[in-house]
PDB file of C-alpha atoms in Angstrom:
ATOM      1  CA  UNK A   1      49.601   6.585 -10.749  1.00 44.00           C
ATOM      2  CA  UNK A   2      46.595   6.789 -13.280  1.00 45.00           C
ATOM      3  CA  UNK A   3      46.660   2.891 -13.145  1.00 44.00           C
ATOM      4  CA  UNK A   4      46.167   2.567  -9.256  1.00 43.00           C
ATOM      5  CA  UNK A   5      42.622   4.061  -8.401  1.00 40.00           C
ATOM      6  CA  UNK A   6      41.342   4.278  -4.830  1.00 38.00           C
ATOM      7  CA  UNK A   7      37.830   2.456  -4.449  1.00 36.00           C
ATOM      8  CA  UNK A   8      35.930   4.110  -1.275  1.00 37.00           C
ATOM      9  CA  UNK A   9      32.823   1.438  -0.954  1.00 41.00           C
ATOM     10  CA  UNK A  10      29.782   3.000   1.165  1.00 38.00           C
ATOM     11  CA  UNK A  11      28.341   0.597   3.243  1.00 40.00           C
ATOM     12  CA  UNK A  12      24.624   1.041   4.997  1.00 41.00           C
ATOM     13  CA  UNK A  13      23.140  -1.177   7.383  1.00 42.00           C
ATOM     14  CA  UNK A  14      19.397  -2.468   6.620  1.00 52.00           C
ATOM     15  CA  UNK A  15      16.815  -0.172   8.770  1.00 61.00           C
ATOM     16  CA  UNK A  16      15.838  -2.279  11.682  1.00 77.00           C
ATOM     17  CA  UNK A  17      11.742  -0.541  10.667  1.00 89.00           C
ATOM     18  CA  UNK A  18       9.373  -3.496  11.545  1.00 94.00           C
ATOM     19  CA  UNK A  19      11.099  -5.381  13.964  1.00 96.00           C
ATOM     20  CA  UNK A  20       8.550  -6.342  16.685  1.00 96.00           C
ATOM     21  CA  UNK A  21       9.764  -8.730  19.697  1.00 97.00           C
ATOM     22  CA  UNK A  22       7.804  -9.808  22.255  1.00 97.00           C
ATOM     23  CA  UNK A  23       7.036 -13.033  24.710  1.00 98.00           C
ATOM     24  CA  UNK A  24       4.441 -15.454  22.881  1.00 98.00           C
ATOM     25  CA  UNK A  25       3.779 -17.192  26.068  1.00 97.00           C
ATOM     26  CA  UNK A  26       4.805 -16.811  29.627  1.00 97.00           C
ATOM     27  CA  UNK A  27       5.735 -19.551  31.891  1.00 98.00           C
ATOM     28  CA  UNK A  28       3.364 -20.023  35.007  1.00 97.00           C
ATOM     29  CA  UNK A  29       0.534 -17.770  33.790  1.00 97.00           C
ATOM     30  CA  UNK A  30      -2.803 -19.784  33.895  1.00 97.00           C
ATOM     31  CA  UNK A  31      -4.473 -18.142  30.440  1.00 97.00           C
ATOM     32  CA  UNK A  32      -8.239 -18.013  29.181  1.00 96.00           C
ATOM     33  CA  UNK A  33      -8.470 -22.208  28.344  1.00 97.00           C
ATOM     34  CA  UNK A  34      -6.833 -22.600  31.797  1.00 97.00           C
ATOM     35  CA  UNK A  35      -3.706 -23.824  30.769  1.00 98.00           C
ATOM     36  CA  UNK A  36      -0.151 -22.692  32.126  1.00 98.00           C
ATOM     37  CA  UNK A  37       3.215 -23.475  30.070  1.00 98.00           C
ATOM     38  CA  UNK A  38       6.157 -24.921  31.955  1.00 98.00           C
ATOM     39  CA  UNK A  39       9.663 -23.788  31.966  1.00 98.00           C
ATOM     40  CA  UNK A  40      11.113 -26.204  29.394  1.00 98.00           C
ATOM     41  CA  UNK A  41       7.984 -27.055  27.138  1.00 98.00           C
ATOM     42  CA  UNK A  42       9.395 -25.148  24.261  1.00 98.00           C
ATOM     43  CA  UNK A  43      12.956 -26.422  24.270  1.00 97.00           C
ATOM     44  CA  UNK A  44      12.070 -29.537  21.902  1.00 98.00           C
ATOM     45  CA  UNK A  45      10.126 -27.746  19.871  1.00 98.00           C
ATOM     46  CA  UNK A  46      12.784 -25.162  19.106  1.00 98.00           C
ATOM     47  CA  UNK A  47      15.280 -27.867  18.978  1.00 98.00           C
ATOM     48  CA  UNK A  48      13.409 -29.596  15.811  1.00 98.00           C
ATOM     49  CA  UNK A  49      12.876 -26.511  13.926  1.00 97.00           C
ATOM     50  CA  UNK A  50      16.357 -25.462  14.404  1.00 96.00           C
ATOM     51  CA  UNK A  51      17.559 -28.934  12.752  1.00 97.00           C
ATOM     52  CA  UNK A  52      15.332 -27.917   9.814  1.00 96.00           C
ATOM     53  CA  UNK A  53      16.207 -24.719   9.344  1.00 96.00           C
ATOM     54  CA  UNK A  54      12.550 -23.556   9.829  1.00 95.00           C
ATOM     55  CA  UNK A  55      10.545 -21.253  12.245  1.00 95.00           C
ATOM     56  CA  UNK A  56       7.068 -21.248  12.755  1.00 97.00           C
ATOM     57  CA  UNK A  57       4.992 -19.390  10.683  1.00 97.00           C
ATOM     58  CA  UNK A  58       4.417 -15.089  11.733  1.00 98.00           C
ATOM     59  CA  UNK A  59       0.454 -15.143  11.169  1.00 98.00           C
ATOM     60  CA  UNK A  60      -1.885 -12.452  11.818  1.00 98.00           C
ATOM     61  CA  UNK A  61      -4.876 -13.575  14.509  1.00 97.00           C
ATOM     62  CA  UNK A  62      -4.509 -16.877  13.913  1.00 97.00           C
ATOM     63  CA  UNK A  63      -4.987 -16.843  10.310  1.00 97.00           C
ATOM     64  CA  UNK A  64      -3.552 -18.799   8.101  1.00 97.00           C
ATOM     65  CA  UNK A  65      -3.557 -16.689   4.674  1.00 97.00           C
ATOM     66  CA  UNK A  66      -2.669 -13.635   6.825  1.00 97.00           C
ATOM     67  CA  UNK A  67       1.235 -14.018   7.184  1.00 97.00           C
ATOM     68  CA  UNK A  68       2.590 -11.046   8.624  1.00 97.00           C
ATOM     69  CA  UNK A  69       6.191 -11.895   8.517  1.00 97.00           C
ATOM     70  CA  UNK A  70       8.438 -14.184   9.949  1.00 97.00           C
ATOM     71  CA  UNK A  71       9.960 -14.900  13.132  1.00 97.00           C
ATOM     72  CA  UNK A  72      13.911 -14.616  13.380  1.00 97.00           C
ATOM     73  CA  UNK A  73      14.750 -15.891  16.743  1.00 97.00           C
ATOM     74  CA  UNK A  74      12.774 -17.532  19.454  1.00 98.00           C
ATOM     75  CA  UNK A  75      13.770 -18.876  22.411  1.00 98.00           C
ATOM     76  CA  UNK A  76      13.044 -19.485  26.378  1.00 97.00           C
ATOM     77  CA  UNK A  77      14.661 -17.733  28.976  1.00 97.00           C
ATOM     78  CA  UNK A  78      13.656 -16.852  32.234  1.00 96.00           C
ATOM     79  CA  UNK A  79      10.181 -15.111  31.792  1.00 97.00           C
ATOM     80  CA  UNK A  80       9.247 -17.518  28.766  1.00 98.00           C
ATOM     81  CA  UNK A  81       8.882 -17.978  25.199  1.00 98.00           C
ATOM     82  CA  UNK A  82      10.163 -14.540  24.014  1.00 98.00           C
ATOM     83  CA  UNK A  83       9.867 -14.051  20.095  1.00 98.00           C
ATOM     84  CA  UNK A  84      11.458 -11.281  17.586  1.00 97.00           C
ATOM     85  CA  UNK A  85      10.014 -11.139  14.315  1.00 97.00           C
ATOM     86  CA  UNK A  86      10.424  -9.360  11.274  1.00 97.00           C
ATOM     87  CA  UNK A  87       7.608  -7.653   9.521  1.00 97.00           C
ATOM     88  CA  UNK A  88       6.653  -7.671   5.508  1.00 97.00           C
ATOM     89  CA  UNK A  89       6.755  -3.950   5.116  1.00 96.00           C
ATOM     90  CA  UNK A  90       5.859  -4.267   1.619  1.00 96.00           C
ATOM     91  CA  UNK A  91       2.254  -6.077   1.882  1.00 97.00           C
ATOM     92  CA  UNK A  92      -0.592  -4.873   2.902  1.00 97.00           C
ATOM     93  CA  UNK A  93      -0.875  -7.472   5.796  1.00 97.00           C
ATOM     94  CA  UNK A  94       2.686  -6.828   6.872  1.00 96.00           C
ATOM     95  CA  UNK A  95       2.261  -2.916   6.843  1.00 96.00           C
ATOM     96  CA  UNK A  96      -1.033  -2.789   8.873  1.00 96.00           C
ATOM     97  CA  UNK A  97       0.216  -5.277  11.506  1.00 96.00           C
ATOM     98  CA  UNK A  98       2.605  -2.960  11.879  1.00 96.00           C
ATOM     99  CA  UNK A  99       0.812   0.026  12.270  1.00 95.00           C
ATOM    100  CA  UNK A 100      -1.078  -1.174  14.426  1.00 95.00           C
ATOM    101  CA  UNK A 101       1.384  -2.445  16.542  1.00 95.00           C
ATOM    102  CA  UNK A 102       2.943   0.486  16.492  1.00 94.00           C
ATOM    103  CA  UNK A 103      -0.305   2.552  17.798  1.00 93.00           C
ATOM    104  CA  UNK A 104      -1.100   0.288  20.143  1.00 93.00           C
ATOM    105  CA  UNK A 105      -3.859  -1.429  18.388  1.00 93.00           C
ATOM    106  CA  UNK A 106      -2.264  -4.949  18.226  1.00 95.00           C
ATOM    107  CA  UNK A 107      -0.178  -5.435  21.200  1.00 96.00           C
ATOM    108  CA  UNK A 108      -0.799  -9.305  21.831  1.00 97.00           C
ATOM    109  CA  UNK A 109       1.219 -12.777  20.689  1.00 98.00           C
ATOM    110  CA  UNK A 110      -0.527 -16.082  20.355  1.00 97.00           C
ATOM    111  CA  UNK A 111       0.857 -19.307  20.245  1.00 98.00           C
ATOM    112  CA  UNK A 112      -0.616 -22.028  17.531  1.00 97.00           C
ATOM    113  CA  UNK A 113       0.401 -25.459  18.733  1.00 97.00           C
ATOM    114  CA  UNK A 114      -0.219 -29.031  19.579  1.00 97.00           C
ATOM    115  CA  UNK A 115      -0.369 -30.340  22.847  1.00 97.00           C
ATOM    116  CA  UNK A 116       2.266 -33.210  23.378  1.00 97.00           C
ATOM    117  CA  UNK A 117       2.884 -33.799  27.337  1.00 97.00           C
ATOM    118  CA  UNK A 118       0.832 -32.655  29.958  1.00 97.00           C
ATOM    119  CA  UNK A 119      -0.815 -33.084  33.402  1.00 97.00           C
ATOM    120  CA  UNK A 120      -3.827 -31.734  35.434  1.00 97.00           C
ATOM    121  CA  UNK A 121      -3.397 -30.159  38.777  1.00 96.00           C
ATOM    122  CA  UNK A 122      -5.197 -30.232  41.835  1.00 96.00           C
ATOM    123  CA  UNK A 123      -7.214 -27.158  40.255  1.00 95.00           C
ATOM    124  CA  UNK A 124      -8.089 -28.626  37.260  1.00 97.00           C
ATOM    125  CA  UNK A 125      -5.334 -26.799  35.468  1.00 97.00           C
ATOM    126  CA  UNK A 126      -4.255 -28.265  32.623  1.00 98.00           C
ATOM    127  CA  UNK A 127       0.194 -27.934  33.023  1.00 98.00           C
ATOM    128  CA  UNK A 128       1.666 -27.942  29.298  1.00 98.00           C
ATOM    129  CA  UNK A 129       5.413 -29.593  29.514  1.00 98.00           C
ATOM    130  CA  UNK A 130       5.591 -30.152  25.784  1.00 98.00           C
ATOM    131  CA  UNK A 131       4.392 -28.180  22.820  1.00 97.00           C
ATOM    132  CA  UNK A 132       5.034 -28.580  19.600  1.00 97.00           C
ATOM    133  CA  UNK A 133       4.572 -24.946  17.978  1.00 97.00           C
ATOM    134  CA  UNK A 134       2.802 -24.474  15.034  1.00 98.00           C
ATOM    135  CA  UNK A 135       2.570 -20.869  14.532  1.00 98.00           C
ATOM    136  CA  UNK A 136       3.071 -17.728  16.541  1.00 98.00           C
ATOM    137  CA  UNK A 137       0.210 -15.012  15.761  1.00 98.00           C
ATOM    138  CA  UNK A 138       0.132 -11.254  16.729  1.00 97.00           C
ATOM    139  CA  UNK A 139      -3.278 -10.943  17.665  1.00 97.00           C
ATOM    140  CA  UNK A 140      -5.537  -8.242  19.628  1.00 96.00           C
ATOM    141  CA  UNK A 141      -6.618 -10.113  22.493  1.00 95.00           C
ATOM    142  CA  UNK A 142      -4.079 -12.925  23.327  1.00 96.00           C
ATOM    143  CA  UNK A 143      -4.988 -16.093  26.121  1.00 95.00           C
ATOM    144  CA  UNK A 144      -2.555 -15.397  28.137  1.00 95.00           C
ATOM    145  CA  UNK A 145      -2.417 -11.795  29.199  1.00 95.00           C
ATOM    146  CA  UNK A 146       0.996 -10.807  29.579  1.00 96.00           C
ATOM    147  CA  UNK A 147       1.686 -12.554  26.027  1.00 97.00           C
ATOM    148  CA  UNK A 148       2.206  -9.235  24.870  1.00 97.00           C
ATOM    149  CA  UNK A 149       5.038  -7.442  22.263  1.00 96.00           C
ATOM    150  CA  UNK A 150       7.109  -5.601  23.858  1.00 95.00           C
ATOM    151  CA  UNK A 151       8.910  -3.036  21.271  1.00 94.00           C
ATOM    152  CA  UNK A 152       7.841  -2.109  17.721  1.00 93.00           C
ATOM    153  CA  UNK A 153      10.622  -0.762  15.527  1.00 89.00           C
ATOM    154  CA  UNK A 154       9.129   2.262  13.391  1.00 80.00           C
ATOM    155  CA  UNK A 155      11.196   4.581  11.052  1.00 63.00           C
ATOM    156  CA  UNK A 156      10.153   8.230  12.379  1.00 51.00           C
ATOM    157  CA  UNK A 157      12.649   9.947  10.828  1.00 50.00           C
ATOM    158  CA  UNK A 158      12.328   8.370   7.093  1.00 51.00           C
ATOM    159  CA  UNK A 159      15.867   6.617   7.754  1.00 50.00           C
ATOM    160  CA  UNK A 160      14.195   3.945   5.242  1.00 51.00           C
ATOM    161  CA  UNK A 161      13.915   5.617   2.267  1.00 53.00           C
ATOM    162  CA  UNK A 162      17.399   7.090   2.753  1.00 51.00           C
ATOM    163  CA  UNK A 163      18.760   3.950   3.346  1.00 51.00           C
ATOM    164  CA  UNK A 164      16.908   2.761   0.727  1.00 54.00           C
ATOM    165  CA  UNK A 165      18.167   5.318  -2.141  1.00 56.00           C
ATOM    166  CA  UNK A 166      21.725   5.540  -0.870  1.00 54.00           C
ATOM    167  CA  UNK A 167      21.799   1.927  -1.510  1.00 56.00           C
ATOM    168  CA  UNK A 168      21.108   2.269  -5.300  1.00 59.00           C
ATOM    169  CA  UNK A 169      23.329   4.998  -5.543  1.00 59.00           C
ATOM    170  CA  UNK A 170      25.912   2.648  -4.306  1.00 56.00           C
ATOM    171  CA  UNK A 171      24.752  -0.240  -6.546  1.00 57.00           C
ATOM    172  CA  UNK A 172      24.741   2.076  -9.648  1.00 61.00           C
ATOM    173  CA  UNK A 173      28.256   3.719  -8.763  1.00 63.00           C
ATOM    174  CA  UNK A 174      29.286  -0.137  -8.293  1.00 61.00           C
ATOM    175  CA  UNK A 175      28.441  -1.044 -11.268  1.00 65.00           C
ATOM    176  CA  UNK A 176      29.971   2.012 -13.657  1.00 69.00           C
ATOM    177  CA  UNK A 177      32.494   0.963 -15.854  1.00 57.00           C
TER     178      UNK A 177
END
């Protein structure tokens, strides 16, 4: 029996701290350059990042040496182009972005993009069909109003740094010969 040893392995799942999601734009909703985005002006968009393997960039205001984090799904549904994104805890940019998400300071998403089919109404509205994304910012003020995120994950209870440390208890007892 001293040759058969029982091996319990912990497991932990990552803390879910930083995970903002959100809509970036909302279909119908005339914004401040009096434009609306149609149902469907996403969907090629999202189809050719997909192939690549790529999402648009996470950037803070706009700002293209301010990446916040990255984006880990994004699709349209109903409502419109609703985003979840993951923020860089560990940099400074990442961190404050999500502080102040999580007080309320930075509450709105931007979309970045190119115009590539479109149409004027009667009102003078320009009618976006097809976008091709660019970049997705969190931002204070966003164009469209209701472009807004929705929930901010925050670790209140300092599950992080036990997750963290039980981790590299379990990676040092792992690796013990």
């Amino acid at each position: 029996m001293s040759d058969n040893r029982l091996y319990h392995e912990a497991r932990f799942a990552p803390t879910d701290e930083g995970i903002i999601e959100g809509y970036a734009a909302i279909f119908g909703e005339r914004n401040a350059h009096n434009e609306i985005v149609q149902r469907g002006a996403f969907r090629r968009t999202l189809a050719e990042h997909k192939a690549r393997g790529i999402a648009p960039p996470l950037l803070l205001h706009h700002d293209r040496s301010k990446v916040g984090g990255v984006w880990v799904e994004m699709r349209e549904d109903e409502r419109g182009l609703f985003v979840r994104g993951q923020l860089a805890l560990k940099t400074a940019d990442g961190a404050a972005a999500h502080e102040l998400a999580r007080m309320g300071g930075l509450t709105g998403v931007s979309i970045g993009f190119r115009e590539r089919g479109s149409r004027v109404d009667a009102a003078g509205v320009l009618l976006l069909t097809d976008i091709d994304l660019v970049e997705v910012s969190l931002v204070a003020l966003p164009s469209a109003d209701s472009a807004r995120i929705q929930s901010v994950r925050a670790d209140t209870r300092g599950n992080a740094a036990f997750t963290s440390a039980a981790l590299a208890a379990a990676s040092f007892i792992r690796n013990l010969k």
